[in-house]
Coordinates of C-alpha atoms and ligand atoms in Angstrom, one line a residue:
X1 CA -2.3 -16.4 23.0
X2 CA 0.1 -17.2 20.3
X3 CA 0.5 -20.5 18.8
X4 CA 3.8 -22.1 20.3
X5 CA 5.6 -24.0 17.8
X6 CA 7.8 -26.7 18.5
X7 CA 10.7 -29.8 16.8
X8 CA 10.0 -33.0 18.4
X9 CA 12.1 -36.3 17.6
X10 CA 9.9 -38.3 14.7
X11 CA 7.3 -40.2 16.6
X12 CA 3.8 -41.0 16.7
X13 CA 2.0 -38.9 19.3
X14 CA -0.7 -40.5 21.6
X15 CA -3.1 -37.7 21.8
X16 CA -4.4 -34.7 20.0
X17 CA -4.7 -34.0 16.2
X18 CA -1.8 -35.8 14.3
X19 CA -1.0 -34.2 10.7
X20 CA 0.2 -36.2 8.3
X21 CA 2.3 -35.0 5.1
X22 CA 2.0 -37.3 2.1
X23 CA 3.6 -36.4 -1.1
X24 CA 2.6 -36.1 -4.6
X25 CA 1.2 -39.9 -5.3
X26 CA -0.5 -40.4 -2.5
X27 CA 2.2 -43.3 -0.5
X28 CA 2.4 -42.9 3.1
X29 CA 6.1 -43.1 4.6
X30 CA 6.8 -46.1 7.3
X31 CA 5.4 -44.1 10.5
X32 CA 2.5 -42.9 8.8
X33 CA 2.2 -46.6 7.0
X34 CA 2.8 -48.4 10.9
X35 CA -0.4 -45.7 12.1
X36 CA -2.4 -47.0 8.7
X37 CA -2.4 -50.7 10.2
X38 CA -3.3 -50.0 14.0
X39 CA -6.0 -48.2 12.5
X40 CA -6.9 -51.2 10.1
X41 CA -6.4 -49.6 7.1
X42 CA -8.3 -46.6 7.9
X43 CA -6.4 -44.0 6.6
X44 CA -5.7 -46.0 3.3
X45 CA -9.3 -46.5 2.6
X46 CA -10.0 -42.6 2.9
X47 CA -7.1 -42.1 0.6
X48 CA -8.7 -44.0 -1.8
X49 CA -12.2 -43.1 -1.2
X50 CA -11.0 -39.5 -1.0
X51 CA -9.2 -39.7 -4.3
X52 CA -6.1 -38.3 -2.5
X53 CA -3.3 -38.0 -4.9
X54 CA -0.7 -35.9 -2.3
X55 CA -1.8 -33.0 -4.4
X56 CA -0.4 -29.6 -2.3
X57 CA -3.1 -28.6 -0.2
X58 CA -5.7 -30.7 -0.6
X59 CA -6.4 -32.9 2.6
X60 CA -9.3 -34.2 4.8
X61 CA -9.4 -35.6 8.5
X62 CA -10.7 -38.7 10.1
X63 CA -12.4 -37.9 13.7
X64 CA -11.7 -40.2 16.7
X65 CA -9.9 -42.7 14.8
X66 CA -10.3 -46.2 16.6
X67 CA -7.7 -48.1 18.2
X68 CA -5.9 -44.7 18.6
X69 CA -6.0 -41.9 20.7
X70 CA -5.9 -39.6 18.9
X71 CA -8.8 -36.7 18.4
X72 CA -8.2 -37.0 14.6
X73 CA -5.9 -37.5 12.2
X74 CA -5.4 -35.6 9.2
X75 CA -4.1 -35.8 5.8
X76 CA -2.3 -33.3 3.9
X77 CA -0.9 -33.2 0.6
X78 CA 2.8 -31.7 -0.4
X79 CA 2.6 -31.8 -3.7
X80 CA 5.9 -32.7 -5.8
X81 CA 8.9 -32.7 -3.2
X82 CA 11.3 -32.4 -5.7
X83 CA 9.9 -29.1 -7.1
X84 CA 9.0 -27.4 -3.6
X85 CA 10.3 -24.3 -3.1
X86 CA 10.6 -22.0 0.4
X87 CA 7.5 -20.1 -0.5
X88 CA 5.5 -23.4 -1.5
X89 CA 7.2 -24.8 1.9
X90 CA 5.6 -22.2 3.9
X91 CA 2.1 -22.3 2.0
X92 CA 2.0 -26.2 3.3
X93 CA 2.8 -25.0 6.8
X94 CA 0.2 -22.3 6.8
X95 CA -2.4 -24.9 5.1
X96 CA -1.6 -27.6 7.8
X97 CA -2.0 -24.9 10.6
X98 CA -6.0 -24.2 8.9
X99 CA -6.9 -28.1 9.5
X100 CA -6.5 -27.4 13.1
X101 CA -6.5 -23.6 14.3
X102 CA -9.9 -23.9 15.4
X103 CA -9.4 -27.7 17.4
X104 CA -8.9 -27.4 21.2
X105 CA -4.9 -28.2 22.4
X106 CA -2.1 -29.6 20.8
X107 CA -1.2 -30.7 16.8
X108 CA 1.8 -32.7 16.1
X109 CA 2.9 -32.0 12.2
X110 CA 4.6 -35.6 11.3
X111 CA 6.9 -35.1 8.7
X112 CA 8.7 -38.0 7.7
X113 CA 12.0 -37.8 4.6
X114 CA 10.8 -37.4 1.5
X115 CA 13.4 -36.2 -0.6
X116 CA 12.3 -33.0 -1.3
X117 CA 14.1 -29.8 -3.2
X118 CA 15.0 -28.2 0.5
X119 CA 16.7 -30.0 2.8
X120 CA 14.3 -32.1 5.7
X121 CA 15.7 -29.2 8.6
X122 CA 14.7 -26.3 6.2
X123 CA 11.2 -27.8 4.7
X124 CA 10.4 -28.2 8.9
X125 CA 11.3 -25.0 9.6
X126 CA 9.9 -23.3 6.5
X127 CA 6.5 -24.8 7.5
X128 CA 6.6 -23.6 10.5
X129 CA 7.3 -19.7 9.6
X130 CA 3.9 -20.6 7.4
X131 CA 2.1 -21.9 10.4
X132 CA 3.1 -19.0 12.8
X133 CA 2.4 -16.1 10.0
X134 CA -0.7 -17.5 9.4
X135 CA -1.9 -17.7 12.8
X136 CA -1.5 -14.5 13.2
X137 CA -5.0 -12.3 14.1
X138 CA -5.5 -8.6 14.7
X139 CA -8.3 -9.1 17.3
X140 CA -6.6 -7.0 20.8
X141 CA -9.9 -4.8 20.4
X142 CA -12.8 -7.7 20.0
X143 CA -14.4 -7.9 23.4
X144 CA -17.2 -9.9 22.5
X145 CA -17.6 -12.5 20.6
X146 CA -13.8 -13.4 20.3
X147 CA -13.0 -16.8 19.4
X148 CA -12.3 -18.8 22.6
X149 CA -10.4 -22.1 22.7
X150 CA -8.5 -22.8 19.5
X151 CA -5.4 -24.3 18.8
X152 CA -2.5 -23.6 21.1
X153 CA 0.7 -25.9 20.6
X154 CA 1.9 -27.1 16.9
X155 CA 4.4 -29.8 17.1
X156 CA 6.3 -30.9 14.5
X157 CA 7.8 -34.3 14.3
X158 CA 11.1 -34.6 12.5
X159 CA 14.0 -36.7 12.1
X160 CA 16.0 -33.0 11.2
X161 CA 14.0 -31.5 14.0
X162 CA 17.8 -30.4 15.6
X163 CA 18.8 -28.7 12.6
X164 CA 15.3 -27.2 12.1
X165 CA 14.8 -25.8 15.4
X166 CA 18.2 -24.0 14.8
X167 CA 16.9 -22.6 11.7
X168 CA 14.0 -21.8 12.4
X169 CA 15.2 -19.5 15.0
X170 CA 16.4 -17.2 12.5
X171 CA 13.2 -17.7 10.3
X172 CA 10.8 -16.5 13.5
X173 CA 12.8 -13.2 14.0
X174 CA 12.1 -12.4 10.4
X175 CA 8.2 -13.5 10.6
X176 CA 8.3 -11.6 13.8
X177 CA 9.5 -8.6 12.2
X178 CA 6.2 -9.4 9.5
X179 CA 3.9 -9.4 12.7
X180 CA 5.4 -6.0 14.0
X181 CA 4.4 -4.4 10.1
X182 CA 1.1 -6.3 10.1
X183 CA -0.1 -4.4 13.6
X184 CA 1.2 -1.1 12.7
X185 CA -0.5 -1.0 9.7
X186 CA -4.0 -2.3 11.0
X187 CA -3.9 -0.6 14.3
X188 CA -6.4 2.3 13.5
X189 CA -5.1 5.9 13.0
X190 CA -7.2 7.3 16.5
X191 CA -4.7 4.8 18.5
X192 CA -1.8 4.9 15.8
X193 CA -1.1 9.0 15.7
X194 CA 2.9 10.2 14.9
X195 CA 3.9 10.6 18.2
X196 CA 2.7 7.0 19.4
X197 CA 4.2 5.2 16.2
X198 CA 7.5 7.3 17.2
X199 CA 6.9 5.5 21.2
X200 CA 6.4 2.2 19.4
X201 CA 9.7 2.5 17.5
X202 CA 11.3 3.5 20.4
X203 CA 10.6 0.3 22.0
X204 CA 13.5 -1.4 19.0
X205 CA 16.3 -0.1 21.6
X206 CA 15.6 -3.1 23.9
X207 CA 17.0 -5.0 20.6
X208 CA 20.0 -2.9 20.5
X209 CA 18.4 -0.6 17.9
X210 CA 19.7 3.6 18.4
X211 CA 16.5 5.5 18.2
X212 CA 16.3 8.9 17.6
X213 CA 13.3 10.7 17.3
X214 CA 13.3 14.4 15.7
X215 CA 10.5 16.6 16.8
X216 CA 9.1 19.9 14.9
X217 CA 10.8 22.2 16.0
X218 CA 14.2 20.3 15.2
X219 CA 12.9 19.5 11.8
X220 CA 12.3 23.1 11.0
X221 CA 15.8 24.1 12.3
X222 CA 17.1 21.5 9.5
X223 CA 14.8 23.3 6.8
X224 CA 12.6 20.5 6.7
X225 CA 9.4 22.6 4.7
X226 CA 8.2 19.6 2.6
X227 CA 7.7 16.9 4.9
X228 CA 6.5 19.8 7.8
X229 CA 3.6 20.8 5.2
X230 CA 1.8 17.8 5.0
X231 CA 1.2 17.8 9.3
X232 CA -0.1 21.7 9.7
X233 CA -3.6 20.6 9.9
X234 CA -2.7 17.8 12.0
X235 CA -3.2 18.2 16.0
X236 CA -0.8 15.4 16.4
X237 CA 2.8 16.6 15.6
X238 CA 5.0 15.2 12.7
X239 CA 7.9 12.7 13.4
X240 CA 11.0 11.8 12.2
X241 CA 12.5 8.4 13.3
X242 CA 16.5 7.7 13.0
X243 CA 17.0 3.9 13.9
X244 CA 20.5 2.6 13.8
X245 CA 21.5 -1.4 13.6
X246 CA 25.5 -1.3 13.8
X247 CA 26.3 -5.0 13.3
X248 CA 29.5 -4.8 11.4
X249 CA 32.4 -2.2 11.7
X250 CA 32.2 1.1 11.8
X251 CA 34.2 1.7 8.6
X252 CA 31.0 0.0 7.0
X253 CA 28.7 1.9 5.4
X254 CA 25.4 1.7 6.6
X255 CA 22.5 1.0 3.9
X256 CA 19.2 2.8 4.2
X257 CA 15.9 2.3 4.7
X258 CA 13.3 5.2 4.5
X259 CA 9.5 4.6 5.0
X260 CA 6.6 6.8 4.5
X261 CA 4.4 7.1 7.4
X262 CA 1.2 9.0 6.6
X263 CA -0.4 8.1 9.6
X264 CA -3.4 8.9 8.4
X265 CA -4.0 10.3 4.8
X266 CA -7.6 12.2 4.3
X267 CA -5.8 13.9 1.3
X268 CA -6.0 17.1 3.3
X269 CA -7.6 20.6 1.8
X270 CA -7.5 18.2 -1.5
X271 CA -9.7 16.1 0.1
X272 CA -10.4 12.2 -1.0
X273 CA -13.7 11.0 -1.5
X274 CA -15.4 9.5 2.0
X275 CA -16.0 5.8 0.2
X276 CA -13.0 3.3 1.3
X277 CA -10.8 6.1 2.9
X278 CA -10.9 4.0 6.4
X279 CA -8.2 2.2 4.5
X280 CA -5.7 5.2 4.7
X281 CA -5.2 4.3 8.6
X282 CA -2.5 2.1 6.9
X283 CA -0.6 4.9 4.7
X284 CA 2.2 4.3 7.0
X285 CA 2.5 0.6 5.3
X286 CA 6.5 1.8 4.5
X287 CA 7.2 3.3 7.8
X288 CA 5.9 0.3 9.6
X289 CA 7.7 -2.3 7.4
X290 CA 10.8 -0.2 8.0
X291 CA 10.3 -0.7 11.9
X292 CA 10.0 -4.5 11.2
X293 CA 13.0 -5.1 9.1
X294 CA 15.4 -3.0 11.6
X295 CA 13.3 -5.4 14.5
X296 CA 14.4 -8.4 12.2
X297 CA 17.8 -7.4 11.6
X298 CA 18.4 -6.8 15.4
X299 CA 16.6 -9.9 16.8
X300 CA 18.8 -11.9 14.6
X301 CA 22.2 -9.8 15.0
X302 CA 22.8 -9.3 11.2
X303 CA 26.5 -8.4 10.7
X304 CA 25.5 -5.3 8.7
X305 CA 25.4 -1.6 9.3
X306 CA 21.4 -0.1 8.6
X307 CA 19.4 3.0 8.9
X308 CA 16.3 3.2 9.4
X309 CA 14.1 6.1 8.7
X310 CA 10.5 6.7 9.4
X311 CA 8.4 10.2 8.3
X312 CA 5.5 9.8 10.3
X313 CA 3.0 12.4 9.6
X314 CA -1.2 13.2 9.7
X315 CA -2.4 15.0 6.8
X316 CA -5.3 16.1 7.9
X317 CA -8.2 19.0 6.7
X318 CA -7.7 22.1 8.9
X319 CA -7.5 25.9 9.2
X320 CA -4.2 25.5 9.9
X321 CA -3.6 23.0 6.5
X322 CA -1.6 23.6 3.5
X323 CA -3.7 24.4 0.3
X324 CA -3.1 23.8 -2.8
X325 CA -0.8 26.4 -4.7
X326 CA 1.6 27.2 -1.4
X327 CA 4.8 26.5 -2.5
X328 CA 7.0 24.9 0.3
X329 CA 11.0 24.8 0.6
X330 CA 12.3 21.5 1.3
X331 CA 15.5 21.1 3.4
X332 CA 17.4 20.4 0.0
X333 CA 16.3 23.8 -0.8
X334 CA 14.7 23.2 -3.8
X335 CA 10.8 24.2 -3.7
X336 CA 7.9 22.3 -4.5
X337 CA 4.4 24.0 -5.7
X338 CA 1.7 21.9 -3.7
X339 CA -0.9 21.7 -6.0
X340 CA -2.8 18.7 -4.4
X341 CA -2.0 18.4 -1.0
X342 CA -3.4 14.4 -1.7
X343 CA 0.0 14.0 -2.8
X344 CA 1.6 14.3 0.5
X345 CA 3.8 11.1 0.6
X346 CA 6.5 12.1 -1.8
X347 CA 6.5 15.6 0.0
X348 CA 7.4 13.3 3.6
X349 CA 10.1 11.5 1.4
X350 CA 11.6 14.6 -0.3
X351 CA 13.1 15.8 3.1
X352 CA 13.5 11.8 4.7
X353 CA 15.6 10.8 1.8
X354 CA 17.7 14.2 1.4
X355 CA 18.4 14.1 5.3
X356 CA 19.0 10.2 4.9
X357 CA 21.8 10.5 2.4
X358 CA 23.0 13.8 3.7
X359 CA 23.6 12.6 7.2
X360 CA 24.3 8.6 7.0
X361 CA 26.1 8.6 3.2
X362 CA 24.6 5.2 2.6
X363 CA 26.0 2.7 0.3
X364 CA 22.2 2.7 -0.9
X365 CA 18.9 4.0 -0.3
X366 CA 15.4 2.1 -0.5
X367 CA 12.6 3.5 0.4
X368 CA 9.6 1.8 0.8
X369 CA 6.0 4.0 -0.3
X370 CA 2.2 3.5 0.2
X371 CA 2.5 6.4 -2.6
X372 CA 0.0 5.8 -5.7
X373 CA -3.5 4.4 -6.5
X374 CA -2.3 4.5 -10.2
X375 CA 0.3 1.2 -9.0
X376 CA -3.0 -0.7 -8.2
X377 CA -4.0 -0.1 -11.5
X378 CA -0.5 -1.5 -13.1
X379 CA 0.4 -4.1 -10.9
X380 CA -2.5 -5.0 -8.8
X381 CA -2.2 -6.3 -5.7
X382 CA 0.8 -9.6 -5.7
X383 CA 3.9 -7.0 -7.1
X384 CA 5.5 -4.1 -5.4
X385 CA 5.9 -1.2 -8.2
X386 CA 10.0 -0.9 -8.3
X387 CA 11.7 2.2 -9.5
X388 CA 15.7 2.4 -9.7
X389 CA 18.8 4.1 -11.1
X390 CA 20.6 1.0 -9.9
X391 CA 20.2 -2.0 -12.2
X392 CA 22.4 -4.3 -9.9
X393 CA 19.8 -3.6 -7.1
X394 CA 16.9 -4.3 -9.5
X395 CA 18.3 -7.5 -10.8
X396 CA 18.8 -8.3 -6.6
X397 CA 15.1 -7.7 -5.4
X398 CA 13.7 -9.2 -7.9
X399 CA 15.8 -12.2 -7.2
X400 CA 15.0 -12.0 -3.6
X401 CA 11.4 -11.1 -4.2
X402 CA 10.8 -14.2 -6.2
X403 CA 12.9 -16.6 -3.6
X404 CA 10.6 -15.1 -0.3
X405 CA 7.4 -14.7 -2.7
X406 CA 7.4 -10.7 -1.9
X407 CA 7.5 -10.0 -5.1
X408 CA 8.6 -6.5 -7.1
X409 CA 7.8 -5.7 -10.9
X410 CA 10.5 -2.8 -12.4
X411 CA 9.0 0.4 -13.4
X412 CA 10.3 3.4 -15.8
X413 CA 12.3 6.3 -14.7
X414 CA 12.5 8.7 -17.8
X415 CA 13.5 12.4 -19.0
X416 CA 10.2 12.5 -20.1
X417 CA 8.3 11.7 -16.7
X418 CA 10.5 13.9 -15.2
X419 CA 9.8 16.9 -17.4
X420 CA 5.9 16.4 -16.5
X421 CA 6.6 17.9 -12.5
X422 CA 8.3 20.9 -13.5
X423 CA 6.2 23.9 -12.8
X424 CA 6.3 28.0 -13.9
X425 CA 6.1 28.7 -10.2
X426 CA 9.0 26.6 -8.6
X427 CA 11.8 24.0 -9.1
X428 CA 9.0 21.5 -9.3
X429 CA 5.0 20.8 -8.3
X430 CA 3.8 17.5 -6.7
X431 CA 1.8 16.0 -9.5
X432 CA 2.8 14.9 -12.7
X433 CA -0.2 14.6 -15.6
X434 CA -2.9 12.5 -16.1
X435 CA -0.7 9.7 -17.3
X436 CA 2.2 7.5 -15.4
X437 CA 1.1 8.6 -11.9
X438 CA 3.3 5.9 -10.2
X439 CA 6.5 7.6 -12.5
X440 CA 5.6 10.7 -12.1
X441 CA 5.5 10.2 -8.2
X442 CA 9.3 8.5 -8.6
X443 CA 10.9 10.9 -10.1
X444 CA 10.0 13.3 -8.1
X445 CA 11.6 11.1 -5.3
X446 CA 14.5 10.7 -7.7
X447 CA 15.4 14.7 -7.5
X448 CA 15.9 14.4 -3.6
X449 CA 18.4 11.3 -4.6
X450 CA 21.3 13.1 -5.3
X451 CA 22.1 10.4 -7.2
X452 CA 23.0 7.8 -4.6
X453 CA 22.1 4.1 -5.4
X454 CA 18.7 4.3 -5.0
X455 CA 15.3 1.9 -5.0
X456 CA 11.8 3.3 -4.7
X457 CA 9.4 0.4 -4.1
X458 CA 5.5 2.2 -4.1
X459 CA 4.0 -0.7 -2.0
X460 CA 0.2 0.9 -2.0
X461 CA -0.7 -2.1 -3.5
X462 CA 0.6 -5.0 -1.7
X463 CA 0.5 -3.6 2.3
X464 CA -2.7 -3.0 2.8
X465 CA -6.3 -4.4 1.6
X466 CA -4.6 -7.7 1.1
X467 CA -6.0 -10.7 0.1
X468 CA -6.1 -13.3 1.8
X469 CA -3.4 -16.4 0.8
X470 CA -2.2 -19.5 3.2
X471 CA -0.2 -17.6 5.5
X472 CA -1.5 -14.0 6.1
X473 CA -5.1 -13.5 7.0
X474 CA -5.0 -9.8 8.2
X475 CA -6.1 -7.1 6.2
X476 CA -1.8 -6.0 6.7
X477 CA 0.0 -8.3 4.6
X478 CA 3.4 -7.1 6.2
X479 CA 5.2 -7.0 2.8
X480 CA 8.6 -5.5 2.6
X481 CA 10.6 -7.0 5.7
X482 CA 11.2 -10.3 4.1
X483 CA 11.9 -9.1 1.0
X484 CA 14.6 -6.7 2.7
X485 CA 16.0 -8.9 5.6
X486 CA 16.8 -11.6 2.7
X487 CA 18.3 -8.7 0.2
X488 CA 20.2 -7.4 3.2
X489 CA 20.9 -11.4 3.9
X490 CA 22.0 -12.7 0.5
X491 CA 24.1 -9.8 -0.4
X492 CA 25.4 -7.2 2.3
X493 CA 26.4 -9.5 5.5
Ligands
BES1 N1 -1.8 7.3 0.1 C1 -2.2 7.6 -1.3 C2 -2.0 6.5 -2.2 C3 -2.9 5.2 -2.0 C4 -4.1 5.1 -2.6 C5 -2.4 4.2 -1.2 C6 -4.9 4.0 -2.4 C7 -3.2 3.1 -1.0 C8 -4.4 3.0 -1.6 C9 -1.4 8.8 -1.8 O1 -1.1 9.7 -0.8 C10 -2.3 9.5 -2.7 O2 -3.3 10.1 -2.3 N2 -1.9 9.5 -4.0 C11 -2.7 10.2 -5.0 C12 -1.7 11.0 -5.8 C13 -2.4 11.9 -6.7 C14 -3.1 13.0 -6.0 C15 -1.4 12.5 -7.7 C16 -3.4 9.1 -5.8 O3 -2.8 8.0 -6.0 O4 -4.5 9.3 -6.2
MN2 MN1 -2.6 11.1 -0.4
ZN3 ZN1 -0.9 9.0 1.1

């Protein structure tokens, strides 16, 4: 069951866990300081036996405090209100949530003023966007041995809890829109074929969302050769997904979204090593947050016209498969010498992006890539690996990134990376040299542009295989939707 989070008016509860948030200097705020006393001084002689300074994160609980009824109480530090940002407001919220995911029942979160950098509605609400991402599990196929019990309602106790229930209605439909990338991208690739991600985006029409999806045979009338490739050893067939959100007038031009969805990426006839390549179940990681930003941007009515635009493919080993040397026409009509059909991602994107711009005219294309090893090597595993001809949209996701701690790290484009795809056997091949793989990968993107405003954002390092931090737990971070639904926020509605 999912955690129900809730604004209640600021008051002591009588039962259950109580949280309480102390700020940098260890003082407790009148409620909390009223709580101290019934307890006779309990919770001030932990402090101080604790050396609690209100340091952010840091805290410790008292069990069955006496005179109380409440199963504990615990303290939790803030750290310096007047420095705390969204991101550090959502951390709290994700760390107060660990104190007491595993106790039976109810929490109450009591957080009284305390002047901090975001206003008291916003710091409520922000912590409890940290509280619900964290609590989120990928567990639907544990039979045994699944956690029983656990926490199920987090209150929290506010003097702005109005304002931050309102507020936090908006915040949920973007976390929500996290959740939907996070179980794409670790549901398992036996479960998670084309066809049934194509179903699963389906389901964003009960939001309002046009859904489209284009089968083979319609791709092939369009020319699509490149993107078609990549599935002929597959037994499930290849996908593309056309989802429309038309929240402002029609005169609006829409902006794009394009994700890659390798399904499931064995490198086909170029075949990748068997150690680790269970993690290319989530080489849909762009495709999926795709589906989550257009779920975001419909839960929550954005006044903006978007396309979104999935290439769902398997690229499987086969008799049937692509080798390495066929040269493919893509529906640009330019052709592409395959001469490691490992690098099947930018061969999806090729025909997505062409048929994206072609079709919709977008004010701007992004499209969002689980598309080179070599970006783990640059960036590791905290920045998304941006490549752009636009330098407003740079300068705006980095902004962005840095505000909702998605963060993106600008990459070179160059004459000279280009040069390293052409080929004596076609317009170009789909490897570059041994050098600047990430680059190498982006321009190719870049010559199925046609030079629209345009952001590639190779996310191989920051969907999947993430690390664990205060509010994602999963092995899917969900990265991309709320780095999106805020650029689409802060500068297109
Ligand atoms: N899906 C992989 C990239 C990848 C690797 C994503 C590890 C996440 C984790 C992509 O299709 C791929 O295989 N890229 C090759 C390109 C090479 C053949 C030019 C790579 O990065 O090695
Ligand atoms: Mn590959
Ligand atoms: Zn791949």
């Amino acid at each position: 069951m999912p955690l129900s989070i809730s604004f209640a008016a600021e008051k002591l509860p009588s039962k259950g866990s109580l949280i309480i948030a102390v700020p940098d200097g260890g003082k407790l705020a009148p409620l909390a300081k009223q709580l101290d006393k019934t307890t006779g001084g309990a919770i001030s002689r932990a402090i101080q036996i604790k050396k609690f300074k209100g340091k952010a994160g840091a805290s410790f609980s008292l069990l069955a405090p006496a005179k109380t009824t409440l199963d504990r109480i615990v303290v939790i530090g803030v750290g310096d209100p007047k420095k705390l940002t969204a991101v550090d407001a959502e951390k709290f919220g994700g760390t107060v949530l660990s104190t007491v995911e595993k106790t039976d029942g109810a929490a109450t979160l009591l957080l009284e003023p305390m002047k901090a950098a975001l206003s008291d509605a916003d710091l409520a609400a922000r912590a409890a966007t940290g509280a619900y991402l964290r609590d989120y599990k990928f567990d639907a196929y544990k039979t045994i041995n699944k956690p029983k019990g656990g926490l199920s309602r987090l209150s929290i106790a506010s003097k702005a809890a109005a304002g931050a229930r309102k507020v936090f209605a908006e915040y949920k439909a973007i976390a929500s829109g996290t959740i939907v990338a996070r179980d794409l991208v670790n549901e398992p690739s036996n479960i998670l074929t084309p066809p049934e991600f194509a179903k699963r985006a389906r389901a964003l029409s009960k939001l309002g969302v046009k859904v489209e999806v284009l089968g083979e045979a319609q791709m092939k009338k369009l020319g699509m050769g490149s993107l078609l490739g990549v599935g002929l050893g597959s037994q499930h067939p290849s996908q593309l997904v056309v989802t429309q959100w038309n929240g402002a007038a029609k005169s609006k031009k829409p902006l794009a979204f394009v994700g890659k969805g390798v399904c499931f990426d064995t490198g086909g006839i170029s075949i990748k090593p068997s150690a680790g390549m269970e993690d290319m179940k989530g080489d849909m990681g762009g495709a999926a947050a795709v589906t989550g930003l257009m779920h975001t941007l419909a839960s929550r009515k954005a006044k903006v016209n978007v396309v979104g635009i999935l290439g769902l493919v398997e690229n499987m080993p086969d008799g049937k498969a692509q080798r390495p040397g066929d040269i493919v026409t893509s529906m640009s009509g330019q052709t592409i010498e395959v001469l490691n059909t490992d690098a099947e991602g930018r061969l999806v994107l090729a025909d997505a992006l062409w048929y994206t711009q072609k079709r919709f005219k977008p004010e701007f294309m992004i499209d969002l890539a689980t598309l080179t090893g070599a970006i783990m090597v640059a960036l590791g595993q905290e920045f998304a690996g941006m490549f752009t001809n636009s330098d407003e949209l740079a300068a705006r996701l980095t902004q962005v990134g840095n505000d909702e701690g998605e963060k993106v790290w600008r990459m070179p484009l160059s004459d000279t990376f280009d040069k390293m795809i052409n080929t004596p056997n076609a317009d170009m091949k789909n490897i570059g040299g041994r050098y600047g793989g990430s680059s190498t990968a982006a321009q190719f993107l870049q010559r199925f542009t046609n030079d629209v405003p345009w952001v590639h954002l190779d996310i191989a390092g920051t969907a999947m295989g993430s690390p664990k931090n205060a509010i994602s737990r999963t092995w899917a971070s969900g990265y991309g939707v709320r780095l999106l639904d805020r650029l689409v926020k802060a500068y297109y509605e």
